C-alpha cells in the first residue's frame, strides 16, 4: 500500500517539476523593443536596423543590454554571458543576439540567420 502511494506521489512531483522546467525554458528569450522610451534615444540605437553593418548593430545591442541590466531588479544576474535576447530595432526589423562579454562595448554578437527586415516582419 505504501509503495503505491509513494509511486503516485513520485509521478505527481515528476510532472510538476517537468512543467516548471518547461515554463522556465519557454520564457528564456528576452524581447527588447527599442521603440520604448528608455531605449529610443540611445546614440547607437537611433538609426540602427538589420541592414546596417554588424559592428553598429553590436554596439546598439550592447547599449540596449546595458540599459536593460541597469533597470532590472537584479542587474548582475540579468543577461549574463551566454544568454540570448531578441532586439526589435526602431524601424521594426528584428534579430536575436547573444551576450559574449557583458563588460565590453561590443560584447554582444548577432545569431546567424535570425535577422528579419521590417518588410518581412509585416507579412
Tab-separated table of N, CA and C in Angstrom, residues 26-35 39 50 57 60-62 64-65 68 79 83-90 92-99 108-111 113-117 121:
chain	number	residue	atom	x	y	z
A	26	UNK	N	10.668	28.288	-21.537
A	26	UNK	CA	9.849	28.998	-22.517
A	26	UNK	C	10.002	30.510	-22.402
A	27	UNK	N	10.261	31.000	-21.203
A	27	UNK	CA	10.416	32.437	-21.028
A	27	UNK	C	11.883	32.839	-21.034
A	28	UNK	N	12.742	31.993	-21.538
A	28	UNK	CA	14.171	32.259	-21.521
A	28	UNK	C	14.630	33.317	-22.498
A	29	UNK	N	13.848	33.628	-23.515
A	29	UNK	CA	14.244	34.624	-24.501
A	29	UNK	C	13.625	35.964	-24.145
A	30	UNK	N	14.471	36.943	-23.914
A	30	UNK	CA	14.029	38.295	-23.578
A	30	UNK	C	13.807	39.064	-24.871
A	31	UNK	N	12.709	39.787	-24.948
A	31	UNK	CA	12.400	40.622	-26.106
A	31	UNK	C	12.544	42.074	-25.691
A	32	UNK	N	13.427	42.814	-26.373
A	32	UNK	CA	13.647	44.224	-26.070
A	32	UNK	C	13.235	45.045	-27.281
A	33	UNK	N	12.222	45.868	-27.106
A	33	UNK	CA	11.711	46.729	-28.170
A	33	UNK	C	12.359	48.098	-28.020
A	34	UNK	N	13.207	48.470	-28.974
A	34	UNK	CA	13.938	49.737	-28.875
A	34	UNK	C	13.067	50.947	-29.176
A	35	UNK	N	11.817	50.735	-29.519
A	35	UNK	CA	10.913	51.860	-29.710
A	35	UNK	C	10.427	52.389	-28.364
A	39	UNK	N	14.899	53.232	-24.524
A	39	UNK	CA	15.907	52.801	-25.500
A	39	UNK	C	15.944	53.680	-26.746
A	50	UNK	N	18.575	46.002	-39.182
A	50	UNK	CA	19.346	44.817	-39.566
A	50	UNK	C	20.139	45.038	-40.847
A	57	UNK	N	25.335	47.334	-35.207
A	57	UNK	CA	24.276	46.577	-34.531
A	57	UNK	C	24.768	46.016	-33.206
A	60	UNK	N	24.844	48.893	-30.704
A	60	UNK	CA	23.489	49.234	-30.281
A	60	UNK	C	22.901	48.199	-29.348
A	61	UNK	N	23.097	46.932	-29.668
A	61	UNK	CA	22.580	45.864	-28.822
A	61	UNK	C	23.288	45.835	-27.469
A	62	UNK	N	24.574	46.158	-27.446
A	62	UNK	CA	25.301	46.224	-26.176
A	62	UNK	C	24.762	47.354	-25.308
A	64	UNK	N	21.704	48.613	-25.458
A	64	UNK	CA	20.368	48.206	-25.027
A	64	UNK	C	20.453	47.208	-23.867
A	65	UNK	N	21.358	46.246	-23.973
A	65	UNK	CA	21.531	45.250	-22.914
A	65	UNK	C	21.984	45.905	-21.612
A	68	UNK	N	18.981	47.591	-20.093
A	68	UNK	CA	18.096	46.553	-19.572
A	68	UNK	C	18.605	46.030	-18.227
A	79	UNK	N	20.724	38.964	-18.026
A	79	UNK	CA	21.520	38.880	-19.254
A	79	UNK	C	22.992	38.585	-18.982
A	83	UNK	N	23.634	34.282	-22.562
A	83	UNK	CA	22.183	34.392	-22.708
A	83	UNK	C	21.835	35.092	-24.021
A	84	UNK	N	20.637	34.828	-24.512
A	84	UNK	CA	20.190	35.415	-25.769
A	84	UNK	C	19.017	36.342	-25.517
A	85	UNK	N	18.875	37.322	-26.391
A	85	UNK	CA	17.724	38.208	-26.357
A	85	UNK	C	17.421	38.656	-27.771
A	86	UNK	N	16.183	39.032	-27.994
A	86	UNK	CA	15.769	39.486	-29.313
A	86	UNK	C	15.569	40.995	-29.266
A	87	UNK	N	16.116	41.677	-30.267
A	87	UNK	CA	16.017	43.129	-30.358
A	87	UNK	C	15.069	43.484	-31.497
A	88	UNK	N	14.153	44.388	-31.204
A	88	UNK	CA	13.312	44.965	-32.244
A	88	UNK	C	13.857	46.369	-32.462
A	89	UNK	N	14.491	46.601	-33.606
A	89	UNK	CA	15.102	47.893	-33.906
A	89	UNK	C	14.017	48.926	-34.212
A	90	UNK	N	14.338	50.228	-34.161
A	90	UNK	CA	13.329	51.280	-34.355
A	90	UNK	C	12.541	51.178	-35.661
A	92	UNK	N	11.476	48.452	-36.980
A	92	UNK	CA	10.623	47.267	-36.932
A	92	UNK	C	11.324	45.978	-37.278
A	93	UNK	N	12.576	46.052	-37.723
A	93	UNK	CA	13.327	44.828	-38.015
A	93	UNK	C	13.767	44.182	-36.702
A	94	UNK	N	13.967	42.874	-36.740
A	94	UNK	CA	14.331	42.150	-35.521
A	94	UNK	C	15.522	41.234	-35.775
A	95	UNK	N	16.220	40.935	-34.694
A	95	UNK	CA	17.278	39.921	-34.743
A	95	UNK	C	17.565	39.434	-33.342
A	96	UNK	N	18.119	38.243	-33.261
A	96	UNK	CA	18.465	37.644	-31.980
A	96	UNK	C	19.951	37.847	-31.735
A	97	UNK	N	20.277	38.236	-30.513
A	97	UNK	CA	21.664	38.496	-30.121
A	97	UNK	C	22.041	37.588	-28.953
A	98	UNK	N	23.328	37.324	-28.827
A	98	UNK	CA	23.846	36.534	-27.715
A	98	UNK	C	24.887	37.376	-26.982
A	99	UNK	N	24.864	37.332	-25.654
A	99	UNK	CA	25.826	38.068	-24.837
A	99	UNK	C	27.137	37.288	-24.821
A	108	UNK	N	28.223	41.906	-27.515
A	108	UNK	CA	27.043	41.201	-27.999
A	108	UNK	C	27.305	40.788	-29.441
A	109	UNK	N	26.891	39.595	-29.801
A	109	UNK	CA	27.072	39.125	-31.175
A	109	UNK	C	25.727	38.673	-31.738
A	110	UNK	N	25.465	39.002	-33.014
A	110	UNK	CA	24.216	38.542	-33.613
A	110	UNK	C	24.247	37.037	-33.884
A	111	UNK	N	23.131	36.398	-33.713
A	111	UNK	CA	22.998	34.978	-34.034
A	111	UNK	C	22.733	34.887	-35.534
A	113	UNK	N	21.555	34.166	-39.207
A	113	UNK	CA	20.284	33.886	-39.876
A	113	UNK	C	19.047	34.154	-39.016
A	114	UNK	N	19.131	35.107	-38.086
A	114	UNK	CA	17.951	35.485	-37.298
A	114	UNK	C	17.476	36.893	-37.640
A	115	UNK	N	18.121	37.545	-38.603
A	115	UNK	CA	17.752	38.900	-38.977
A	115	UNK	C	16.479	38.875	-39.831
A	116	UNK	N	15.493	39.662	-39.419
A	116	UNK	CA	14.238	39.783	-40.155
A	116	UNK	C	14.006	41.261	-40.415
A	117	UNK	N	13.931	41.644	-41.695
A	117	UNK	CA	13.708	43.047	-42.026
A	117	UNK	C	12.293	43.466	-41.647
A	121	UNK	N	8.821	41.293	-41.522
A	121	UNK	CA	8.098	41.166	-40.257
A	121	UNK	C	6.643	41.586	-40.410
